[in-house]
Amino acid sequence: MSISKNQLKLITSLSQKKYREKHQLFIAEGIKVVNELLNSNFTVYSLFCTEDFETMTAVDKVTIVSENELKKISSLKTPNKVLALFKIPEKKSPKSSGLIVALDVINDPGNLGTIIRLCDWFGVQQLICSKDTVDCYNNKVVQASMGSLTRVTINYVDLYDYLKDTKLPTFIADMNGENVYKSDLPKEGVLIMGNEANGVSETIKKLISHTISIPRFGETQETESLNVATATAILLSEFSRNKI
C-alpha cells in the first residue's frame, strides 16, 4: 500500500502551525516517540511504517510504506521506521498549585522540547507558555521532548494576566539575583524562564516577587549567560531539593 496524494498533502501541511490548528493534528516520528504516544491518552489518527515496525503495534489505521516513501514524508535526516499523526488533545485549564514553569517567548523548538523533558524529569506537571512561544506540537519540539509531551500539561496563555492573577511566589533568573545555592526555595511557585536572546521581558519583570541567580565559578567570569534549557535544569534541580 502506498501513500495517497491526499495523505501526502496533509502530512506536508502539518509542518505549519496554521494547518496543525486547522486539522487538530500533529506529527510524531521514530520508534520511541511514537510508542510513547501510542501508550498514552493521545489518540492516533494514522500511522505510516515499514513492515518491521507494523508487527509492534495494534493500531487500526496503518499504512505500510517503503523506506523511500518514508523519506518523502519525514522531516528527519534519517527516518526511523515510523511516522504517525496524532490528534491534538483538548485543552485543560491551568492549575495554580505545585511547582510551575512559565516560558516568556521561547523561540527555539529544541529548547522547548528539552524543557518539556526537564519538567517531566523533575515532576513538574504544569508548563505555562506565553502565546508567542514556539508551538509545542511543532515537529522539532515533539522530537526533542522524546515522549515527555504525554506527561506534562502545556497551556498557552497571556503570560502577564496569568502572573498578575497567581497567588504563588514568582521567580526569575537574573545575574543580579540571590544566589540560588543559598536560597530557601519553596515547594510551590512559578519559575519564569525568558527568551533566548533578551531574557524575561520588562513587563513580566514588574510582576516578579523573587529574583535568583546561578553564580559563575569559572576563573575568568567572562561567560555571559547559560542556554535557557541548561539554566532551567539547574534551577529545577535546586527547587526539587525541598521535595526530598
Short mmCIF file of C-alpha atoms in Angstrom, two decimals:
data_model
loop_
_atom_site.label_atom_id
_atom_site.label_comp_id
_atom_site.label_asym_id
_atom_site.label_seq_id
_atom_site.Cartn_x
_atom_site.Cartn_y
_atom_site.Cartn_z
CA MET A 1 0.00 0.00 0.00
CA SER A 2 1.41 3.42 -0.93
CA ILE A 3 0.80 6.91 0.38
CA SER A 4 -2.03 8.71 -1.41
CA LYS A 5 -1.75 12.27 -2.70
CA ASN A 6 -4.21 13.47 -0.08
CA GLN A 7 -2.22 11.81 2.71
CA LEU A 8 0.99 13.34 1.40
CA LYS A 9 -0.62 16.77 1.19
CA LEU A 10 -1.95 16.51 4.76
CA ILE A 11 1.37 15.34 6.23
CA THR A 12 3.31 18.05 4.43
CA SER A 13 0.89 20.75 5.57
CA LEU A 14 1.30 19.81 9.25
CA SER A 15 4.78 21.32 9.30
CA GLN A 16 2.93 24.65 9.60
CA LYS A 17 1.14 25.72 12.77
CA LYS A 18 -1.95 27.05 10.98
CA TYR A 19 -2.64 23.64 9.43
CA ARG A 20 -1.98 21.82 12.71
CA GLU A 21 -4.63 24.06 14.25
CA LYS A 22 -6.98 23.61 11.29
CA HIS A 23 -6.81 19.81 11.31
CA GLN A 24 -6.06 19.45 15.05
CA LEU A 25 -3.28 17.02 14.20
CA PHE A 26 0.47 16.84 14.71
CA ILE A 27 3.34 14.63 13.53
CA ALA A 28 5.49 12.28 15.60
CA GLU A 29 8.41 10.27 14.22
CA GLY A 30 10.64 7.45 15.39
CA ILE A 31 10.02 4.27 17.36
CA LYS A 32 10.49 5.71 20.88
CA VAL A 33 8.41 8.87 20.40
CA VAL A 34 5.57 7.13 18.56
CA ASN A 35 5.41 4.27 21.07
CA GLU A 36 5.33 6.74 23.98
CA LEU A 37 2.37 8.48 22.36
CA LEU A 38 0.61 5.20 21.47
CA ASN A 39 0.88 4.12 25.10
CA SER A 40 -0.55 7.40 26.40
CA ASN A 41 -4.00 9.00 26.31
CA PHE A 42 -3.19 10.67 22.97
CA THR A 43 -5.34 9.44 20.07
CA VAL A 44 -3.59 8.21 16.93
CA TYR A 45 -5.11 9.38 13.64
CA SER A 46 -2.98 7.42 11.18
CA LEU A 47 0.35 5.63 11.16
CA PHE A 48 2.87 5.05 8.37
CA CYS A 49 5.58 2.46 8.90
CA THR A 50 7.90 -0.05 7.36
CA GLU A 51 6.81 -3.66 7.76
CA ASP A 52 9.19 -4.46 10.60
CA PHE A 53 7.51 -1.84 12.80
CA GLU A 54 3.95 -2.85 11.88
CA THR A 55 4.20 -6.06 13.92
CA MET A 56 4.92 -4.00 17.06
CA THR A 57 1.61 -2.12 17.17
CA ALA A 58 -2.12 -2.80 17.16
CA VAL A 59 -3.16 0.48 15.53
CA ASP A 60 -6.03 0.15 13.03
CA LYS A 61 -5.12 2.90 10.58
CA VAL A 62 -1.73 1.58 9.46
CA THR A 63 -0.23 2.22 6.04
CA ILE A 64 2.78 0.07 5.19
CA VAL A 65 5.36 2.09 3.28
CA SER A 66 8.78 1.54 1.81
CA GLU A 67 11.86 3.24 3.24
CA ASN A 68 11.90 5.58 0.23
CA GLU A 69 8.27 6.57 0.81
CA LEU A 70 9.02 7.18 4.48
CA LYS A 71 11.84 9.53 3.46
CA LYS A 72 9.38 11.58 1.36
CA ILE A 73 7.12 12.32 4.33
CA SER A 74 9.78 12.51 7.04
CA SER A 75 11.41 15.69 8.33
CA LEU A 76 14.32 13.70 9.79
CA LYS A 77 17.65 13.29 8.01
CA THR A 78 17.49 9.58 8.81
CA PRO A 79 13.85 8.40 9.05
CA ASN A 80 13.30 5.79 11.75
CA LYS A 81 10.74 3.17 10.64
CA VAL A 82 7.58 5.04 11.60
CA LEU A 83 5.72 8.35 11.27
CA ALA A 84 2.33 8.89 12.90
CA LEU A 85 -0.31 11.58 13.05
CA PHE A 86 -1.91 12.19 16.43
CA LYS A 87 -4.89 14.29 17.42
CA ILE A 88 -4.11 17.40 19.43
CA PRO A 89 -5.80 16.82 22.82
CA GLU A 90 -8.41 19.13 24.26
CA LYS A 91 -7.03 21.99 26.31
CA LYS A 92 -7.04 21.72 30.09
CA SER A 93 -7.35 24.70 32.39
CA PRO A 94 -4.04 25.54 34.07
CA LYS A 95 -3.75 24.74 37.78
CA SER A 96 -2.36 27.10 40.39
CA SER A 97 -0.58 24.69 42.68
CA GLY A 98 2.76 22.92 42.91
CA LEU A 99 5.91 23.99 41.10
CA ILE A 100 5.09 25.51 37.70
CA VAL A 101 7.43 26.51 34.88
CA ALA A 102 6.42 29.50 32.74
CA LEU A 103 8.11 30.47 29.48
CA ASP A 104 8.35 34.01 28.14
CA VAL A 105 8.80 33.91 24.34
CA ILE A 106 10.95 30.79 23.93
CA ASN A 107 11.62 30.57 20.19
CA ASP A 108 13.86 27.56 19.72
CA PRO A 109 11.99 24.22 19.27
CA GLY A 110 14.91 22.27 20.70
CA ASN A 111 14.90 24.37 23.86
CA LEU A 112 11.16 23.92 24.36
CA GLY A 113 11.37 20.17 23.78
CA THR A 114 14.21 19.88 26.28
CA ILE A 115 12.35 21.98 28.85
CA ILE A 116 9.32 19.68 28.48
CA ARG A 117 11.60 16.72 29.20
CA LEU A 118 13.05 18.53 32.22
CA CYS A 119 9.58 19.21 33.59
CA ASP A 120 8.80 15.51 33.22
CA TRP A 121 12.09 14.52 34.91
CA PHE A 122 11.61 16.82 37.89
CA GLY A 123 7.91 16.10 38.32
CA VAL A 124 6.65 19.48 37.12
CA GLN A 125 3.19 18.78 35.75
CA GLN A 126 2.31 22.29 34.55
CA LEU A 127 4.15 24.21 31.83
CA ILE A 128 2.77 27.65 31.04
CA CYS A 129 3.81 29.28 27.76
CA SER A 130 3.34 32.81 26.50
CA LYS A 131 1.27 32.91 23.34
CA ASP A 132 4.34 33.83 21.28
CA THR A 133 6.38 30.83 22.49
CA VAL A 134 7.01 28.20 19.80
CA ASP A 135 4.16 25.69 19.35
CA CYS A 136 4.64 22.54 21.44
CA TYR A 137 3.28 20.46 18.52
CA ASN A 138 5.98 21.72 16.17
CA ASN A 139 7.70 18.65 14.65
CA LYS A 140 11.07 19.51 16.23
CA VAL A 141 9.55 20.14 19.67
CA VAL A 142 7.78 16.76 19.58
CA GLN A 143 11.05 15.03 18.66
CA ALA A 144 13.09 16.86 21.32
CA SER A 145 10.53 16.12 24.04
CA MET A 146 11.07 12.36 23.49
CA GLY A 147 7.60 11.40 24.70
CA SER A 148 7.50 13.70 27.74
CA LEU A 149 4.83 15.67 25.90
CA THR A 150 2.40 12.98 27.08
CA ARG A 151 3.10 13.62 30.78
CA VAL A 152 3.27 17.42 31.04
CA THR A 153 0.21 19.65 30.71
CA ILE A 154 1.04 22.64 28.49
CA ASN A 155 -1.05 25.79 28.26
CA TYR A 156 -0.58 28.87 26.08
CA VAL A 157 -1.84 31.98 27.86
CA ASP A 158 -1.46 35.72 28.17
CA LEU A 159 1.52 35.41 30.50
CA TYR A 160 1.11 38.86 32.01
CA ASP A 161 -2.50 38.19 33.00
CA TYR A 162 -1.64 34.72 34.32
CA LEU A 163 1.17 36.01 36.57
CA LYS A 164 -0.87 39.01 37.67
CA ASP A 165 -3.58 36.69 38.97
CA THR A 166 -1.46 33.96 40.54
CA LYS A 167 -1.12 33.78 44.31
CA LEU A 168 2.05 31.69 44.11
CA PRO A 169 5.51 33.22 44.62
CA THR A 170 7.16 34.02 41.29
CA PHE A 171 10.84 33.63 40.37
CA ILE A 172 13.08 34.71 37.51
CA ALA A 173 16.79 34.09 36.96
CA ASP A 174 18.96 37.20 36.76
CA MET A 175 22.69 37.72 37.23
CA ASN A 176 21.95 40.26 39.98
CA GLY A 177 19.59 37.97 41.88
CA GLU A 178 20.11 35.98 45.07
CA ASN A 179 22.50 33.04 44.76
CA VAL A 180 20.22 30.06 44.10
CA TYR A 181 22.51 27.75 46.10
CA LYS A 182 21.93 29.91 49.18
CA SER A 183 18.21 30.50 48.63
CA ASP A 184 15.43 28.94 50.67
CA LEU A 185 13.20 27.85 47.79
CA PRO A 186 9.55 26.90 48.32
CA LYS A 187 7.89 23.69 47.19
CA GLU A 188 5.29 25.70 45.27
CA GLY A 189 5.90 28.63 42.96
CA VAL A 190 6.21 29.78 39.37
CA LEU A 191 9.65 29.73 37.75
CA ILE A 192 9.71 32.05 34.71
CA MET A 193 12.35 31.46 32.06
CA GLY A 194 12.95 34.13 29.43
CA ASN A 195 13.68 34.47 25.75
CA GLU A 196 16.99 33.07 24.46
CA ALA A 197 18.31 36.48 23.37
CA ASN A 198 16.51 39.00 25.58
CA GLY A 199 15.62 37.15 28.77
CA VAL A 200 12.39 37.89 30.64
CA SER A 201 10.57 40.95 29.28
CA GLU A 202 10.42 44.14 31.34
CA THR A 203 6.64 43.96 31.65
CA ILE A 204 6.87 40.49 33.18
CA LYS A 205 9.70 41.52 35.50
CA LYS A 206 7.40 44.05 37.16
CA LEU A 207 5.22 41.19 38.44
CA ILE A 208 8.01 39.08 39.93
CA SER A 209 8.39 38.59 43.68
CA HIS A 210 11.83 36.89 43.73
CA THR A 211 14.98 37.09 41.62
CA ILE A 212 17.57 34.32 41.80
CA SER A 213 20.88 33.75 40.03
CA ILE A 214 23.13 30.87 39.05
CA PRO A 215 26.64 32.01 40.06
CA ARG A 216 29.61 31.64 37.75
CA PHE A 217 32.52 29.60 39.11
CA GLY A 218 34.92 29.96 36.19
CA GLU A 219 38.13 31.86 36.89
CA THR A 220 37.68 34.38 34.07
CA GLN A 221 34.00 35.10 34.84
CA GLU A 222 33.55 36.02 31.16
CA THR A 223 30.70 33.70 30.16
CA GLU A 224 27.71 35.97 29.60
CA SER A 225 24.86 33.53 30.06
CA LEU A 226 23.66 29.93 30.02
CA ASN A 227 21.42 28.29 27.46
CA VAL A 228 17.83 28.62 28.70
CA ALA A 229 17.28 24.85 28.86
CA THR A 230 20.54 24.38 30.79
CA ALA A 231 19.57 27.12 33.24
CA THR A 232 16.14 25.54 33.66
CA ALA A 233 17.75 22.20 34.53
CA ILE A 234 19.94 23.76 37.23
CA LEU A 235 17.10 25.74 38.77
CA LEU A 236 14.63 22.86 38.77
CA SER A 237 17.26 20.70 40.44
CA GLU A 238 17.54 23.27 43.23
CA PHE A 239 13.77 23.66 43.63
CA SER A 240 13.48 19.87 43.80
CA ARG A 241 15.75 19.62 46.82
CA ASN A 242 12.83 20.67 49.01
CA LYS A 243 10.82 17.66 47.82
CA ILE A 244 13.35 15.17 49.20
#
